[in-house]
Amino acid sequence: MPAKTYVQTIINGEHVDLLCEPRQSLLEALRDVVGLTGTKEGCNDGNCGACTVEFDGRIVTSCLVLGVEAEGKEITTIEGVAQGSELHPIQQAFLENAALQCGICTPGFIVASKALLEQNPDPTEHEIRFWLANNLCRCTGYDKIVRAVQDAAVKMQEA
Amino acid sequence: MTQTLDYEPNMVLATKTYDVVGTRPVRHDGADKVTGRALYGADFATAGLLHGSILRSPHAHARIKSIDTSAAKALPGVAAVVTSADFGSDSDAVVDLGEGATSLKWLRDNVLASDKALYRGHAIAGVAASNPHTAEEAVGLIEVEYEVLPPVVTVEDAMADGAPILHDDLKTEELGEQTDTVSNVAQHFQHKKGDVSKGFAKADVIVEREYRAKTVHQGYIEPHNATALWNNDGRLHVWCSTQGAFTVRDAMAQLLDMPVSKIRVTPMEIGGGFGGKIPVYLEPVAALLSRKTGSAVKMVMSRADVFEASGPTCGSWSRVKIGGTSDGTITACEVELACEAGAYPGSPVGAGAMCALAAYDIENGTVDGYDVVVNKPKTAAYRAPGAPNAAFAVEQAVDELAQKLDMDPIELRLKNAAKEGTRRVDGPTFNRVGLVETLEAMRDHPHYSAPIGENQGRGVAVGFWFNIGFDSSVNLAVNADGTVILTEGSTDIGGTRASIAMQAAEVLGIPAEDVHPSVVDTDSIGFTAVTGGSRTTFATGWAAYEAAQSVKKQMIERAAAIWDVDADAVDMNRGVISSKSDPELSMTFKELAAQLGSSGGGISGTASVSPTGVGGSFAGNIVDVEVDPETGKTDVVRFTAFQDVGKAIHPSYVEGQMQGGSVQGIGWALNEEYYMNEAGGMDNSTLLDYRMPTSLDLPMIDTVIVEVANPGHPFGVRGVGEANIIPPTPAIANALQRATGTRLFETPMNPVAITAANGD
Ligand code: FES
Ligand code: FES
């Protein structure tokens, strides 16, 4: 087995040190080494968005990042989106708008939508669809996901 | 492509209202799923876990001459290697695991090939190692000697004279008779009503065409996965994402020749299925590896494996001949439908043939079906399996007939619509169905009369799916705080915990939130059939209804005992238990629940049902497309999906089914296909190249829920999961014809096909 590398990161606001094989993706490191299984694998080649995480302020598909590249980086996964017992308004909007069916794509959509609303608090329908085009959902046809993001945008602006 | 409607989207044409049924509570499993806490199959871990990987055939058709696993076994970190020999069985008994009768040998060979590899991606051997990467490395060290054979990947090639034969022992069943002909056609059957030649003689106009639909995949985002532990007491425990835990248990019992009582299957959360997560693929391999190693073994498919070795649904060839008189009466229709079964017999042609003409009250009709093996993965169910293939043909032929008769396509359908009492060409007579109501809702919807833009066309189509009943079990137990625990065995793919809990809540007169549903393992609940056939809200919902009736009866009896009156004199309504004669005697469900412990103990109710009153569901679409005249690129600019659902228990999740099924149909129509190369391999087995619809490709998918109550269910439920995928392919073809003046007879109707057909 190849030697492991010592990686120091901040995950969901906490300092996390981990031992990572050079061939392990960040997705694998998060799921199998750190035990944060909320980030999902749908393709392992960057094409489904189920593994989307925030990586030093931008969103990445974590299957296309190596675990060792997390050295010194700040990562937010789905597990870090809620504030304690308070759901994030996007999470609440997904629930209220029935924006998930099987739910496997949901963590990726929520992380991606949160990043969208942080940089564009009032997106048009087209902007939402464009931003989320790298996140595949096979269950919903996207209608309720788009509506949930619109709903969250309104509620976050009111707040 | 943002559109503004001058009406509220997502209409519900409700005919009856209830307190809980028909409302939109937040689903019970929602918080887990938006926080990443819900545990799916691949999230499972246990101490000492080994990881498995599978060697797959690089050839679409090959004889396996030898397998040498010695180098793989010698790799440090490898714990075991298995091949089909490890099943230790050569039984070819006929078994039925809920997807039709088939040979045990074929089931076993599909899990691990023995004598032949029949598709690229066919599993040959499994490895267990200390980590997934070592397992993959070991797979590369297995030496297999193949004799490569020519492949066939379409029904037309497979049915041609001199076609390479997949199974030397497969003999055609011809119209119910077993013949001695060895061919790739497993079966040819026919449904017949009246006399088509007489019917065509009466017709003023006849349309006859051939159509082809490509193989497509269900496309669930979560790959197949399984963990198995063959424990030291001889019991096997499997954790996996499946549509039917009991189906996995039964399949494992057959494949491993062990009693069902020695197998326990825990259904993890499932990341989509659409029919494709009914068969077992990895589970038996993980079990064999666990038996050899004594450790739990986990296996997860790659996305390429999902495409190349699971699902898909059939590509097909079909021919339709339809005739009508100038007043718009369809006098005869003849359909031939040949469907790919994949590597082993059992395509969805049976269901496709039954649905083909279901929407029409036709005096004279025939439907011929052919089940054809080809060198592709064995097909699995995919949302109304077979019906979209049939509808792509029939609904276009009906549209062309309307054009030739100069009739409105909805009016033509209304004139010939199947209704209660109509005998279908395949035999059964319809009970109450809602096709007429669905077509009327389409005709009267503002979308149908809205103006249409340049380079745009509007198409319509309808589709039918039966829905099924089968076995379901539910347990309920009343908590002291007045809430109720609900235990069930139906995998929840799209909100069924909620729709089942709501039916119990309605009976008990308590809020939906006060019922706490859990999906449990096969040791913890009575037999429950798959989440499939649009049956879960219907049948498991029925079990919840029955179990709640039992709880209600016991609550009434308990109140009567406490009040020392006759149970007949007590009633329970909207969660209040009261004496029919004495207004003083009354308490709420909560108040009584608090007294159960001190008045004789807890109350629980249980029900195992197998309801027969299944109600079929009709769906319809109005779709507007816009075609770029230069590139042939098609945008769906407006889409309205209609469906008779009987009764929508949770309308949001009903809409979700309609929207999701519609978009899968849009993908099939415009873009998706198994792009096969000369060697019989799939060239586009990544999500980038297979290219399912993204959010950017689509408009909002408006829905109209039509409610024509199913008399066979206490709340009128029909089941909603499948019929919605049927109309999009023909509706889009019909819309494209109107946008471009050219009709396309083959999916996908992509820019290449559109520009070619328009002569550019
Ligand atoms: S798993 Fe990373 S994009 Fe699909
Ligand atoms: S909810 Fe199933 S893939 Fe999106």
mmCIF file of C-alpha atoms in Angstrom, chain B residues 51-340:
data_model
loop_
_atom_site.group_PDB
_atom_site.id
_atom_site.type_symbol
_atom_site.label_atom_id
_atom_site.label_comp_id
_atom_site.label_asym_id
_atom_site.label_seq_id
_atom_site.Cartn_x
_atom_site.Cartn_y
_atom_site.Cartn_z
ATOM 1 C CA HIS B 51 -14.043 -4.273 -0.276
ATOM 2 C CA GLY B 52 -14.981 -6.076 -3.433
ATOM 3 C CA SER B 53 -14.450 -5.443 -7.102
ATOM 4 C CA ILE B 54 -15.593 -7.268 -10.233
ATOM 5 C CA LEU B 55 -13.789 -8.394 -13.367
ATOM 6 C CA ARG B 56 -16.020 -7.692 -16.344
ATOM 7 C CA SER B 57 -15.903 -9.000 -19.881
ATOM 8 C CA PRO B 58 -14.284 -6.665 -22.418
ATOM 9 C CA HIS B 59 -16.161 -8.537 -25.159
ATOM 10 C CA ALA B 60 -19.852 -8.301 -26.032
ATOM 11 C CA HIS B 61 -20.007 -11.960 -27.006
ATOM 12 C CA ALA B 62 -17.385 -14.555 -26.147
ATOM 13 C CA ARG B 63 -16.955 -18.091 -24.962
ATOM 14 C CA ILE B 64 -15.041 -18.269 -21.688
ATOM 15 C CA LYS B 65 -12.369 -20.941 -22.112
ATOM 16 C CA SER B 66 -10.476 -20.553 -18.857
ATOM 17 C CA ILE B 67 -10.100 -18.269 -15.853
ATOM 18 C CA ASP B 68 -6.811 -18.101 -13.935
ATOM 19 C CA THR B 69 -7.119 -16.276 -10.617
ATOM 20 C CA SER B 70 -3.763 -17.283 -9.099
ATOM 21 C CA ALA B 71 -1.945 -13.978 -9.607
ATOM 22 C CA ALA B 72 -4.888 -12.053 -8.179
ATOM 23 C CA LYS B 73 -5.025 -14.267 -5.115
ATOM 24 C CA ALA B 74 -1.299 -13.789 -4.552
ATOM 25 C CA LEU B 75 -1.536 -9.992 -4.389
ATOM 26 C CA PRO B 76 -0.964 -8.773 -0.804
ATOM 27 C CA GLY B 77 -4.233 -7.541 0.669
ATOM 28 C CA VAL B 78 -6.447 -9.861 -1.384
ATOM 29 C CA ALA B 79 -8.665 -12.062 0.775
ATOM 30 C CA ALA B 80 -10.597 -14.107 -1.787
ATOM 31 C CA VAL B 81 -11.567 -14.475 -5.430
ATOM 32 C CA VAL B 82 -14.807 -16.064 -6.650
ATOM 33 C CA THR B 83 -16.151 -17.174 -10.008
ATOM 34 C CA SER B 84 -19.429 -18.778 -11.024
ATOM 35 C CA ALA B 85 -18.006 -22.156 -9.937
ATOM 36 C CA ASP B 86 -18.360 -20.918 -6.360
ATOM 37 C CA PHE B 87 -22.143 -21.082 -6.633
ATOM 38 C CA GLY B 88 -21.615 -24.863 -6.610
ATOM 39 C CA SER B 89 -24.824 -25.386 -8.559
ATOM 40 C CA ASP B 90 -25.806 -26.213 -12.104
ATOM 41 C CA SER B 91 -29.568 -26.192 -11.519
ATOM 42 C CA ASP B 92 -31.636 -24.754 -14.319
ATOM 43 C CA ALA B 93 -34.935 -24.866 -12.421
ATOM 44 C CA VAL B 94 -37.575 -22.333 -13.439
ATOM 45 C CA VAL B 95 -38.034 -19.622 -10.826
ATOM 46 C CA ASP B 96 -40.110 -16.477 -10.587
ATOM 47 C CA LEU B 97 -38.723 -13.640 -8.510
ATOM 48 C CA GLY B 98 -41.473 -11.194 -9.317
ATOM 49 C CA GLU B 99 -40.235 -10.274 -12.793
ATOM 50 C CA GLY B 100 -41.611 -13.290 -14.659
ATOM 51 C CA ALA B 101 -40.519 -16.935 -14.769
ATOM 52 C CA THR B 102 -36.933 -17.519 -15.803
ATOM 53 C CA SER B 103 -34.209 -20.117 -15.539
ATOM 54 C CA LEU B 104 -32.069 -20.223 -12.426
ATOM 55 C CA LYS B 105 -29.045 -20.795 -14.655
ATOM 56 C CA TRP B 106 -29.677 -17.532 -16.474
ATOM 57 C CA LEU B 107 -30.083 -15.645 -13.205
ATOM 58 C CA ARG B 108 -26.852 -17.140 -11.891
ATOM 59 C CA ASP B 109 -24.993 -16.544 -15.153
ATOM 60 C CA ASN B 110 -26.062 -12.912 -15.191
ATOM 61 C CA VAL B 111 -24.485 -12.473 -11.746
ATOM 62 C CA LEU B 112 -21.264 -14.331 -12.693
ATOM 63 C CA ALA B 113 -20.881 -15.714 -16.206
ATOM 64 C CA SER B 114 -20.071 -19.423 -16.497
ATOM 65 C CA ASP B 115 -19.660 -20.562 -20.101
ATOM 66 C CA LYS B 116 -20.263 -17.386 -22.074
ATOM 67 C CA ALA B 117 -19.905 -13.648 -21.718
ATOM 68 C CA LEU B 118 -22.971 -12.138 -23.359
ATOM 69 C CA TYR B 119 -22.344 -8.394 -23.117
ATOM 70 C CA ARG B 120 -19.440 -6.069 -22.547
ATOM 71 C CA GLY B 121 -19.450 -5.564 -18.798
ATOM 72 C CA HIS B 122 -20.710 -9.077 -17.994
ATOM 73 C CA ALA B 123 -19.331 -10.064 -14.570
ATOM 74 C CA ILE B 124 -16.729 -12.855 -14.701
ATOM 75 C CA ALA B 125 -15.114 -12.911 -11.246
ATOM 76 C CA GLY B 126 -15.215 -11.102 -7.926
ATOM 77 C CA VAL B 127 -12.364 -10.131 -5.611
ATOM 78 C CA ALA B 128 -12.391 -9.122 -1.945
ATOM 79 C CA ALA B 129 -9.467 -7.152 -0.563
ATOM 80 C CA SER B 130 -8.554 -4.915 2.315
ATOM 81 C CA ASN B 131 -9.383 -1.775 0.339
ATOM 82 C CA PRO B 132 -11.176 -0.948 -2.921
ATOM 83 C CA HIS B 133 -8.015 0.011 -4.792
ATOM 84 C CA THR B 134 -6.279 -3.288 -4.024
ATOM 85 C CA ALA B 135 -9.409 -5.137 -5.109
ATOM 86 C CA GLU B 136 -9.342 -3.251 -8.414
ATOM 87 C CA GLU B 137 -5.658 -4.000 -8.885
ATOM 88 C CA ALA B 138 -6.309 -7.686 -8.269
ATOM 89 C CA VAL B 139 -9.101 -7.729 -10.831
ATOM 90 C CA GLY B 140 -6.527 -6.651 -13.410
ATOM 91 C CA LEU B 141 -4.414 -9.692 -12.568
ATOM 92 C CA ILE B 142 -7.093 -12.271 -13.392
ATOM 93 C CA GLU B 143 -6.324 -14.010 -16.684
ATOM 94 C CA VAL B 144 -9.279 -15.033 -18.833
ATOM 95 C CA GLU B 145 -9.012 -16.825 -22.140
ATOM 96 C CA TYR B 146 -11.897 -15.910 -24.442
ATOM 97 C CA GLU B 147 -13.047 -17.121 -27.810
ATOM 98 C CA VAL B 148 -14.489 -13.932 -29.201
ATOM 99 C CA LEU B 149 -17.767 -14.315 -31.115
ATOM 100 C CA PRO B 150 -19.637 -11.838 -33.313
ATOM 101 C CA PRO B 151 -22.196 -9.754 -31.379
ATOM 102 C CA VAL B 152 -25.768 -8.690 -32.213
ATOM 103 C CA VAL B 153 -27.105 -5.600 -30.516
ATOM 104 C CA THR B 154 -30.451 -4.796 -32.164
ATOM 105 C CA VAL B 155 -33.636 -6.844 -32.478
ATOM 106 C CA GLU B 156 -33.562 -6.571 -36.245
ATOM 107 C CA ASP B 157 -30.028 -7.996 -36.462
ATOM 108 C CA ALA B 158 -30.783 -10.631 -33.852
ATOM 109 C CA MET B 159 -33.901 -11.812 -35.729
ATOM 110 C CA ALA B 160 -32.192 -11.883 -39.130
ATOM 111 C CA ASP B 161 -31.405 -15.217 -40.798
ATOM 112 C CA GLY B 162 -27.919 -16.384 -39.950
ATOM 113 C CA ALA B 163 -27.623 -14.059 -36.930
ATOM 114 C CA PRO B 164 -25.062 -15.074 -34.308
ATOM 115 C CA ILE B 165 -26.905 -17.129 -31.698
ATOM 116 C CA LEU B 166 -26.541 -16.164 -28.022
ATOM 117 C CA HIS B 167 -27.907 -19.357 -26.464
ATOM 118 C CA ASP B 168 -27.528 -22.705 -28.228
ATOM 119 C CA ASP B 169 -30.372 -24.087 -26.127
ATOM 120 C CA LEU B 170 -32.872 -21.259 -26.571
ATOM 121 C CA LYS B 171 -35.811 -22.463 -28.640
ATOM 122 C CA THR B 172 -38.567 -20.159 -29.790
ATOM 123 C CA GLU B 173 -41.982 -20.370 -28.180
ATOM 124 C CA GLU B 174 -44.334 -19.624 -31.074
ATOM 125 C CA LEU B 175 -47.912 -18.621 -30.226
ATOM 126 C CA GLY B 176 -47.927 -20.734 -27.089
ATOM 127 C CA GLU B 177 -46.214 -23.773 -28.650
ATOM 128 C CA GLN B 178 -42.646 -24.771 -27.849
ATOM 129 C CA THR B 179 -40.835 -25.236 -31.195
ATOM 130 C CA ASP B 180 -37.461 -26.834 -31.931
ATOM 131 C CA THR B 181 -36.154 -23.723 -33.641
ATOM 132 C CA VAL B 182 -32.976 -22.420 -32.033
ATOM 133 C CA SER B 183 -32.953 -18.648 -32.445
ATOM 134 C CA ASN B 184 -32.599 -15.377 -30.585
ATOM 135 C CA VAL B 185 -36.381 -15.042 -30.458
ATOM 136 C CA ALA B 186 -37.401 -16.456 -27.094
ATOM 137 C CA GLN B 187 -41.081 -15.923 -27.680
ATOM 138 C CA HIS B 188 -43.631 -14.709 -30.192
ATOM 139 C CA PHE B 189 -47.175 -14.142 -28.952
ATOM 140 C CA GLN B 190 -50.279 -12.448 -30.264
ATOM 141 C CA HIS B 191 -53.283 -10.638 -28.821
ATOM 142 C CA LYS B 192 -56.294 -10.508 -31.064
ATOM 143 C CA LYS B 193 -59.744 -8.958 -31.037
ATOM 144 C CA GLY B 194 -62.221 -8.932 -33.922
ATOM 145 C CA ASP B 195 -61.004 -9.182 -37.497
ATOM 146 C CA VAL B 196 -58.483 -6.595 -38.650
ATOM 147 C CA SER B 197 -58.929 -7.295 -42.370
ATOM 148 C CA LYS B 198 -62.629 -6.482 -42.109
ATOM 149 C CA GLY B 199 -61.765 -3.394 -40.111
ATOM 150 C CA PHE B 200 -59.222 -2.137 -42.643
ATOM 151 C CA ALA B 201 -61.757 -2.773 -45.451
ATOM 152 C CA LYS B 202 -64.082 -0.263 -43.758
ATOM 153 C CA ALA B 203 -61.387 2.383 -43.334
ATOM 154 C CA ASP B 204 -61.257 5.533 -45.436
ATOM 155 C CA VAL B 205 -57.690 6.278 -44.399
ATOM 156 C CA ILE B 206 -54.871 3.917 -43.440
ATOM 157 C CA VAL B 207 -51.494 4.795 -41.938
ATOM 158 C CA GLU B 208 -48.726 2.204 -41.803
ATOM 159 C CA ARG B 209 -45.259 2.893 -40.443
ATOM 160 C CA GLU B 210 -42.227 1.362 -38.750
ATOM 161 C CA TYR B 211 -40.677 2.857 -35.619
ATOM 162 C CA ARG B 212 -37.508 2.283 -33.640
ATOM 163 C CA ALA B 213 -36.755 3.235 -30.054
ATOM 164 C CA LYS B 214 -33.238 3.043 -28.662
ATOM 165 C CA THR B 215 -32.069 1.286 -25.534
ATOM 166 C CA VAL B 216 -31.972 3.650 -22.566
ATOM 167 C CA HIS B 217 -31.002 3.403 -18.923
ATOM 168 C CA GLN B 218 -33.011 4.236 -15.812
ATOM 169 C CA GLY B 219 -30.184 6.559 -14.865
ATOM 170 C CA TYR B 220 -30.568 6.564 -11.086
ATOM 171 C CA ILE B 221 -27.849 8.730 -9.590
ATOM 172 C CA GLU B 222 -26.854 6.184 -6.947
ATOM 173 C CA PRO B 223 -24.862 3.237 -8.336
ATOM 174 C CA HIS B 224 -25.751 -0.305 -7.243
ATOM 175 C CA ASN B 225 -24.161 -1.378 -3.992
ATOM 176 C CA ALA B 226 -24.266 -4.273 -1.542
ATOM 177 C CA THR B 227 -22.626 -5.378 1.674
ATOM 178 C CA ALA B 228 -22.935 -9.004 2.757
ATOM 179 C CA LEU B 229 -21.940 -10.739 5.953
ATOM 180 C CA TRP B 230 -22.079 -14.508 6.082
ATOM 181 C CA ASN B 231 -22.103 -14.816 9.831
ATOM 182 C CA ASN B 232 -20.609 -17.596 11.940
ATOM 183 C CA ASP B 233 -24.076 -18.917 12.757
ATOM 184 C CA GLY B 234 -24.689 -19.615 9.067
ATOM 185 C CA ARG B 235 -27.035 -16.683 8.620
ATOM 186 C CA LEU B 236 -26.485 -14.213 5.819
ATOM 187 C CA HIS B 237 -27.123 -10.500 6.347
ATOM 188 C CA VAL B 238 -27.262 -8.165 3.349
ATOM 189 C CA TRP B 239 -27.386 -4.358 3.402
ATOM 190 C CA CYS B 240 -28.173 -2.813 0.045
ATOM 191 C CA SER B 241 -30.105 -0.237 -1.918
ATOM 192 C CA THR B 242 -32.996 -2.160 -3.399
ATOM 193 C CA GLN B 243 -36.583 -1.618 -4.399
ATOM 194 C CA GLY B 244 -37.522 -4.837 -2.636
ATOM 195 C CA ALA B 245 -35.743 -6.242 0.392
ATOM 196 C CA PHE B 246 -37.885 -9.370 0.287
ATOM 197 C CA THR B 247 -37.162 -9.800 -3.419
ATOM 198 C CA VAL B 248 -33.442 -9.684 -2.678
ATOM 199 C CA ARG B 249 -33.955 -12.201 0.121
ATOM 200 C CA ASP B 250 -35.846 -14.560 -2.197
ATOM 201 C CA ALA B 251 -33.352 -14.165 -5.036
ATOM 202 C CA MET B 252 -30.449 -14.884 -2.702
ATOM 203 C CA ALA B 253 -32.230 -17.952 -1.333
ATOM 204 C CA GLN B 254 -32.626 -19.300 -4.876
ATOM 205 C CA LEU B 255 -29.139 -18.432 -6.088
ATOM 206 C CA LEU B 256 -27.365 -19.678 -2.963
ATOM 207 C CA ASP B 257 -29.762 -22.574 -2.370
ATOM 208 C CA MET B 258 -30.560 -21.707 1.215
ATOM 209 C CA PRO B 259 -33.822 -21.174 3.127
ATOM 210 C CA VAL B 260 -35.205 -17.628 3.241
ATOM 211 C CA SER B 261 -35.197 -17.815 7.021
ATOM 212 C CA LYS B 262 -31.386 -17.815 6.993
ATOM 213 C CA ILE B 263 -31.218 -14.533 5.122
ATOM 214 C CA ARG B 264 -31.880 -11.077 6.465
ATOM 215 C CA VAL B 265 -31.928 -8.101 4.137
ATOM 216 C CA THR B 266 -31.735 -4.564 5.462
ATOM 217 C CA PRO B 267 -32.872 -2.034 2.875
ATOM 218 C CA MET B 268 -30.712 1.064 3.091
ATOM 219 C CA GLU B 269 -31.962 4.390 1.729
ATOM 220 C CA ILE B 270 -32.128 4.099 -2.033
ATOM 221 C CA GLY B 271 -30.871 6.691 -4.488
ATOM 222 C CA GLY B 272 -33.377 6.079 -7.256
ATOM 223 C CA GLY B 273 -34.451 2.863 -8.906
ATOM 224 C CA PHE B 274 -37.229 3.341 -11.482
ATOM 225 C CA GLY B 275 -37.415 -0.471 -11.767
ATOM 226 C CA GLY B 276 -33.685 -0.991 -12.189
ATOM 227 C CA LYS B 277 -33.043 -1.832 -8.558
ATOM 228 C CA ILE B 278 -35.175 -4.960 -8.431
ATOM 229 C CA PRO B 279 -32.659 -7.517 -9.754
ATOM 230 C CA VAL B 280 -29.618 -8.608 -7.742
ATOM 231 C CA TYR B 281 -26.176 -8.005 -9.242
ATOM 232 C CA LEU B 282 -23.587 -7.489 -6.517
ATOM 233 C CA GLU B 283 -25.408 -9.051 -3.569
ATOM 234 C CA PRO B 284 -24.687 -12.714 -4.439
ATOM 235 C CA VAL B 285 -21.037 -11.973 -5.259
ATOM 236 C CA ALA B 286 -20.560 -10.136 -1.976
ATOM 237 C CA ALA B 287 -22.200 -13.102 -0.198
ATOM 238 C CA LEU B 288 -19.915 -15.664 -1.864
ATOM 239 C CA LEU B 289 -16.885 -13.538 -0.990
ATOM 240 C CA SER B 290 -18.089 -13.194 2.590
ATOM 241 C CA ARG B 291 -18.600 -16.939 2.875
ATOM 242 C CA LYS B 292 -14.994 -17.468 1.759
ATOM 243 C CA THR B 293 -13.449 -14.823 3.988
ATOM 244 C CA GLY B 294 -15.657 -14.761 7.072
ATOM 245 C CA SER B 295 -15.757 -10.961 6.840
ATOM 246 C CA ALA B 296 -18.362 -8.505 5.673
ATOM 247 C CA VAL B 297 -17.728 -7.559 2.030
ATOM 248 C CA LYS B 298 -18.907 -4.342 0.441
ATOM 249 C CA MET B 299 -19.227 -3.750 -3.281
ATOM 250 C CA VAL B 300 -20.195 -0.618 -5.198
ATOM 251 C CA MET B 301 -20.565 -0.303 -8.963
ATOM 252 C CA SER B 302 -18.800 2.362 -10.973
ATOM 253 C CA ARG B 303 -20.948 4.486 -13.264
ATOM 254 C CA ALA B 304 -19.631 2.591 -16.306
ATOM 255 C CA ASP B 305 -20.678 -0.677 -14.630
ATOM 256 C CA VAL B 306 -24.137 0.762 -14.000
ATOM 257 C CA PHE B 307 -24.544 1.478 -17.715
ATOM 258 C CA GLU B 308 -22.826 -1.631 -19.044
ATOM 259 C CA ALA B 309 -23.974 -4.226 -16.530
ATOM 260 C CA SER B 310 -27.308 -3.152 -15.033
ATOM 261 C CA GLY B 311 -30.711 -2.160 -16.379
ATOM 262 C CA PRO B 312 -31.348 -0.964 -19.125
ATOM 263 C CA THR B 313 -34.741 -0.933 -20.770
ATOM 264 C CA CYS B 314 -35.305 -2.250 -24.226
ATOM 265 C CA GLY B 315 -34.615 -0.823 -27.589
ATOM 266 C CA SER B 316 -37.360 -1.918 -29.940
ATOM 267 C CA TRP B 317 -38.618 -2.187 -33.469
ATOM 268 C CA SER B 318 -42.292 -1.838 -34.182
ATOM 269 C CA ARG B 319 -44.781 -1.581 -36.992
ATOM 270 C CA VAL B 320 -48.231 -0.048 -36.731
ATOM 271 C CA LYS B 321 -51.036 -0.106 -39.269
ATOM 272 C CA ILE B 322 -54.113 1.865 -38.311
ATOM 273 C CA GLY B 323 -57.278 2.636 -40.218
ATOM 274 C CA GLY B 324 -60.166 5.016 -39.635
ATOM 275 C CA THR B 325 -63.296 6.303 -41.272
ATOM 276 C CA SER B 326 -63.750 9.917 -42.208
ATOM 277 C CA ASP B 327 -65.856 10.570 -39.090
ATOM 278 C CA GLY B 328 -62.831 9.645 -36.968
ATOM 279 C CA THR B 329 -63.730 6.114 -35.920
ATOM 280 C CA ILE B 330 -60.709 3.832 -35.680
ATOM 281 C CA THR B 331 -61.808 0.645 -37.449
ATOM 282 C CA ALA B 332 -58.711 -1.510 -37.071
ATOM 283 C CA CYS B 333 -55.179 -1.435 -35.749
ATOM 284 C CA GLU B 334 -52.351 -3.884 -36.156
ATOM 285 C CA VAL B 335 -49.203 -3.634 -34.026
ATOM 286 C CA GLU B 336 -45.966 -5.591 -34.094
ATOM 287 C CA LEU B 337 -43.541 -4.959 -31.268
ATOM 288 C CA ALA B 338 -40.126 -6.585 -30.963
ATOM 289 C CA CYS B 339 -38.214 -5.767 -27.795
ATOM 290 C CA GLU B 340 -34.649 -6.396 -26.708
#
